[in-house]
Amino acid sequence: MKVNRQEYDGRIRRLQTQLQHSGLDGMLVAQNVDLYYLTGSMQTGYLLVPVEGEPRFLVRRSVARAVEESVWPVLPLGSLRELALQLGELFPGRSAASGLGGLTLAAEFDVLPVQQYQRLQQALPAVQWKDGSAMIRELRMLKSELELALIRQAAQLVDEAFEDMLGWLQPGIRELDVMARIETYMRQRGHIGVMRLRGFNQSVITGMIGAGSAAAAPTYFDGPAGGLGLGAFCPQSVSLRPIERDEPILIDIGCCVEGYVIDQTRTVVIGKLEPELEQAYEQSERIIRYTESLLKPGEICERLYAESVRLADEADLAGHFMGYGADQVRFLGHGIGLEIDEWPVLARGFRHELQPGMVLAIEPKFTFPGRGVVGIENSYAVTEHGFEKLSVTREGLIRL
Amino acid sequence: MKVNRQEYDGRIRRLQTQLQHSGLDGMLVAQNVDLYYLTGSMQTGYLLVPVEGEPRFLVRRSVARAVEESVWPVLPLGSLRELALQLGELFPGRSAASGLGGLTLAAEFDVLPVQQYQRLQQALPAVQWKDGSAMIRELRMLKSELELALIRQAAQLVDEAFEDMLGWLQPGIRELDVMARIETYMRQRGHIGVMRLRGFNQSVITGMIGAGSAAAAPTYFDGPAGGLGLGAFCPQSVSLRPIERDEPILIDIGCCVEGYVIDQTRTVVIGKLEPELEQAYEQSERIIRYTESLLKPGEICERLYAESVRLADEADLAGHFMGYGADQVRFLGHGIGLEIDEWPVLARGFRHELQPGMVLAIEPKFTFPGRGVVGIENSYAVTEHGFEKLSVTREGLIRL
């Protein structure tokens, strides 16, 4: 990764611009994925990014590994006391002895545990802390060419796994077994085994495969179709239910290769789908086509969601859109990259303009309790004049 | 799960006793695994446990699913404002309008993100907050018969997967492919796909398989042998390196079935191990045997670690024990249960007495940079008069 020094220079410069606009002296980065994004290494420690000048990566463990991986200077961090000394060196105007009074630093409040934050406050009593979550999420929201290339690679792998599955999928196979086989296929080709995710209490292994009623089970998972799962101890994704003929099979899968995730959904049926579900599937395609027509720089994220709700409503499917009843989620799509729940989100309140480099998984789906979920999901990159569809898998209702 | 109402009554009663001893009015539980432990459900929301009386589970999503799963009354939680009303009802002496002044509540500071904590502080401005992490970790540290039965089940599955692997393991197979095949075996038999873990920035899929130098690579992972991994984007666990003859193959695997994890390690060699590594392996067995002799109620956790360091030192292996050099970890074992990093920890500073119901993974290992890692790990339950070995897999250096 050290060859891409320019890439990391650019990321740090963009963060420094944001720090400057917000009147902050710097940022203390602690989360592993953010560290990887900014340094090339996810060893445990803190990256100190001053508003001007070179960052320092203070590493608890493994220092040896961080030295190999990081583009920025690595210093061993024995105790939090050393943080004050390091900050004193980065900000020569302030003395470490005075507790670095007047220094205002951002931190990732969206993921940093309270306990760790309180330890930082104790070690640096005079530092003012601000929430830097939005800053880092906005930074990571715009992908470089290098990042897009890795996401394309993931899209290729998930497509191969999907096509492989179409060759052996049969009635009677349990959702869990379908998933296990897909996971092996992707794992042997570099899938790290999970799709990283930022949200508290959320997790995704390889997505979800849900047929008929199991797909439509309500879940805590922050997505339109979480799946029945294996039990209350794992109440999402695949279940032990065998897949049957003539029911919708939702294949919402992804993988993480070289750190980057992809996310896509296809609807498959072995046999024939009941007309109401088939019509709903067709409406999901209409929504994704219309969303594509809006997918260009300058459009506002929340408008894409509002338009999708309007189209669902026009088809008399508003109550089934993105989940059912009280368990509906209020978004149409989400950013992807190193994590599966990146920014922007196509949801009310997200007033970001689309910009070239944003990567979005767009997933119009309709839930019918007791009957199943139908829909489609593609991942896209926003380009100068429109979009590039990153998902390469065949579309349409897939009949076996 | 609702049939085990008694089990959950007992858990809540024990928590309430702790709350009382600490002079707290109650606890607000937010983390999914803690919620599952206390309610039988891991839907998203807050469990309010008053120091006296019945808890209430305030659920954001999915309410329908929580009603099915939870042993305690479920109430939908639309906004955080409703929390104040619910607290007012649970503590009739305090008025919600007055901001519930004087109320002191515990929360899980070790996992709760700062952002979510600040929202709670804003919604309940007069509430005093205390760190309840240690309380809930001590609560979960003592397993019931029901929990032990589930851990035994996981131990059985990991043993079957290991024995299956011994039938096909050969030189030339990449670590990743060994792991993918073991994962499929366990996944099809109910492994949820990851082993849950509490620590910030840490993750475990199915453990690690590392041969020769790859096993000995230093990592950020908080264990004695993290593994080389797939790259800086996934710098732990299996690598793409093919397994060779005459090198130690560390098989440190586990699974999560019915919510409970197991953790065990065996050392395998195809051919012959160099004498120094073989002697180190034998020392790891001596350490685990000696640790077993101390494994009974009343012994102090940190003493078990100190004794293991002494034994490593006696064999002139102190510098290789539990990692190498600067990358050594300072513990001998850790609690397991719903998560892989539970309490107690066999480490300096852990002055807990061993008690019946504690479950520990004990893992003496020796790291030789460039050559490999050897060692053994078993999981144990502490009993009235000693211990029960939960791991059922054959021991000794396994030669193929």
Coordinates of C-alpha atoms in Angstrom, one line a residue, chain A residues 113-251:
Chain A
P113 CA -17.2 3.6 23.4
V114 CA -17.9 5.8 26.4
Q115 CA -15.3 4.1 28.5
Q116 CA -12.5 4.8 26.0
Y117 CA -13.7 8.4 25.6
Q118 CA -13.6 9.0 29.3
R119 CA -10.0 7.6 29.5
L120 CA -9.1 10.1 26.8
Q121 CA -10.8 12.9 28.7
Q122 CA -8.8 11.9 31.8
A123 CA -5.5 11.8 30.0
L124 CA -6.1 15.1 28.3
P125 CA -8.2 17.1 30.7
A126 CA -8.0 20.4 29.1
V127 CA -8.8 19.3 25.5
Q128 CA -12.2 20.1 24.1
W129 CA -13.8 17.2 22.2
K130 CA -16.2 17.5 19.2
D131 CA -18.0 14.8 17.3
G132 CA -16.1 14.1 14.1
S133 CA -18.3 11.3 12.9
A134 CA -20.0 13.2 10.2
M135 CA -16.7 14.6 9.0
I136 CA -15.1 11.2 8.6
R137 CA -18.2 9.7 7.0
E138 CA -18.4 12.6 4.5
L139 CA -14.7 12.1 3.8
R140 CA -15.1 8.4 3.1
M141 CA -18.3 8.9 1.1
L142 CA -16.3 10.0 -2.0
K143 CA -14.4 7.1 -3.5
S144 CA -11.2 7.4 -5.5
E145 CA -10.5 5.4 -8.7
L146 CA -8.4 3.0 -6.6
E147 CA -11.4 2.3 -4.3
L148 CA -13.8 2.0 -7.2
A149 CA -11.5 -0.6 -8.8
L150 CA -11.7 -2.7 -5.6
I151 CA -15.5 -2.4 -5.4
R152 CA -15.7 -3.6 -9.1
Q153 CA -13.6 -6.6 -8.1
A154 CA -16.1 -7.5 -5.3
A155 CA -19.0 -7.0 -7.7
Q156 CA -17.4 -9.5 -10.1
L157 CA -17.0 -12.1 -7.3
V158 CA -20.5 -11.8 -6.0
D159 CA -21.8 -12.3 -9.6
E160 CA -19.7 -15.4 -10.1
A161 CA -21.0 -16.8 -6.8
F162 CA -24.6 -16.0 -7.8
E163 CA -24.3 -17.6 -11.2
D164 CA -22.7 -20.7 -9.6
M165 CA -25.7 -20.9 -7.2
L166 CA -28.2 -20.8 -10.1
G167 CA -26.6 -24.0 -11.3
W168 CA -27.4 -26.0 -8.1
L169 CA -30.3 -24.2 -6.4
Q170 CA -33.2 -26.7 -5.9
P171 CA -36.4 -27.0 -3.8
G172 CA -35.7 -28.6 -0.4
I173 CA -32.3 -27.0 0.3
R174 CA -32.3 -25.1 3.5
E175 CA -31.6 -21.3 3.4
L176 CA -28.6 -22.0 5.7
D177 CA -27.1 -24.5 3.3
V178 CA -27.5 -22.2 0.3
M179 CA -25.7 -19.5 2.2
A180 CA -23.0 -21.9 3.5
R181 CA -22.2 -22.9 -0.1
I182 CA -22.1 -19.3 -1.4
E183 CA -19.9 -18.3 1.5
T184 CA -17.4 -21.0 0.7
Y185 CA -17.3 -20.0 -2.9
M186 CA -16.6 -16.4 -2.1
R187 CA -14.4 -17.2 0.9
Q188 CA -12.0 -19.3 -1.1
R189 CA -11.7 -16.4 -3.5
G190 CA -10.8 -13.9 -0.8
H191 CA -14.0 -12.8 1.0
I192 CA -12.8 -12.0 4.5
G193 CA -15.8 -13.7 6.0
V194 CA -17.9 -10.7 7.1
M195 CA -19.0 -7.4 5.7
R196 CA -17.8 -4.7 8.0
L197 CA -20.5 -2.4 9.4
R198 CA -20.3 0.7 11.6
G199 CA -23.7 0.7 13.3
F200 CA -23.9 -0.3 17.0
N201 CA -25.4 -3.8 17.5
Q202 CA -25.6 -4.5 13.8
S203 CA -23.8 -7.2 11.9
V204 CA -23.7 -8.8 8.5
I205 CA -21.9 -11.9 7.5
T206 CA -22.6 -12.4 3.8
G207 CA -26.0 -10.8 3.6
M208 CA -29.3 -12.8 3.7
I209 CA -31.0 -15.4 1.7
G210 CA -34.7 -15.7 2.5
A211 CA -37.5 -17.6 0.9
G212 CA -41.3 -17.1 1.3
S213 CA -42.4 -16.3 4.8
A214 CA -38.9 -16.5 6.3
A215 CA -37.7 -13.5 4.2
A216 CA -40.7 -11.4 5.4
A217 CA -40.1 -12.0 9.1
P218 CA -39.6 -8.6 10.9
T219 CA -36.1 -8.0 12.3
Y220 CA -34.1 -5.5 14.3
F221 CA -31.7 -5.4 11.3
D222 CA -31.6 -1.9 9.8
G223 CA -32.7 -3.0 6.3
P224 CA -35.9 -3.8 4.4
A225 CA -35.6 -7.6 4.8
G226 CA -33.5 -9.0 7.6
G227 CA -34.7 -12.5 7.4
L228 CA -35.9 -15.1 10.0
G229 CA -32.5 -16.2 11.1
L230 CA -31.5 -19.2 13.2
G231 CA -33.3 -18.3 16.4
A232 CA -33.6 -15.5 18.9
F233 CA -29.8 -15.8 19.4
C234 CA -29.3 -14.9 15.7
P235 CA -32.6 -13.3 14.6
Q236 CA -31.6 -12.3 11.1
S237 CA -30.3 -13.7 7.8
V238 CA -30.8 -17.3 6.8
S239 CA -33.0 -19.8 8.6
L240 CA -33.3 -23.6 8.7
R241 CA -36.3 -23.5 6.4
P242 CA -36.1 -25.4 3.2
I243 CA -36.7 -23.4 0.0
E244 CA -39.9 -24.3 -1.8
R245 CA -41.3 -24.1 -5.3
D246 CA -43.4 -21.1 -6.3
E247 CA -42.2 -18.7 -3.6
P248 CA -39.9 -15.7 -4.0
I249 CA -36.3 -16.4 -3.0
L250 CA -34.6 -13.2 -2.1
I251 CA -30.8 -13.4 -2.6

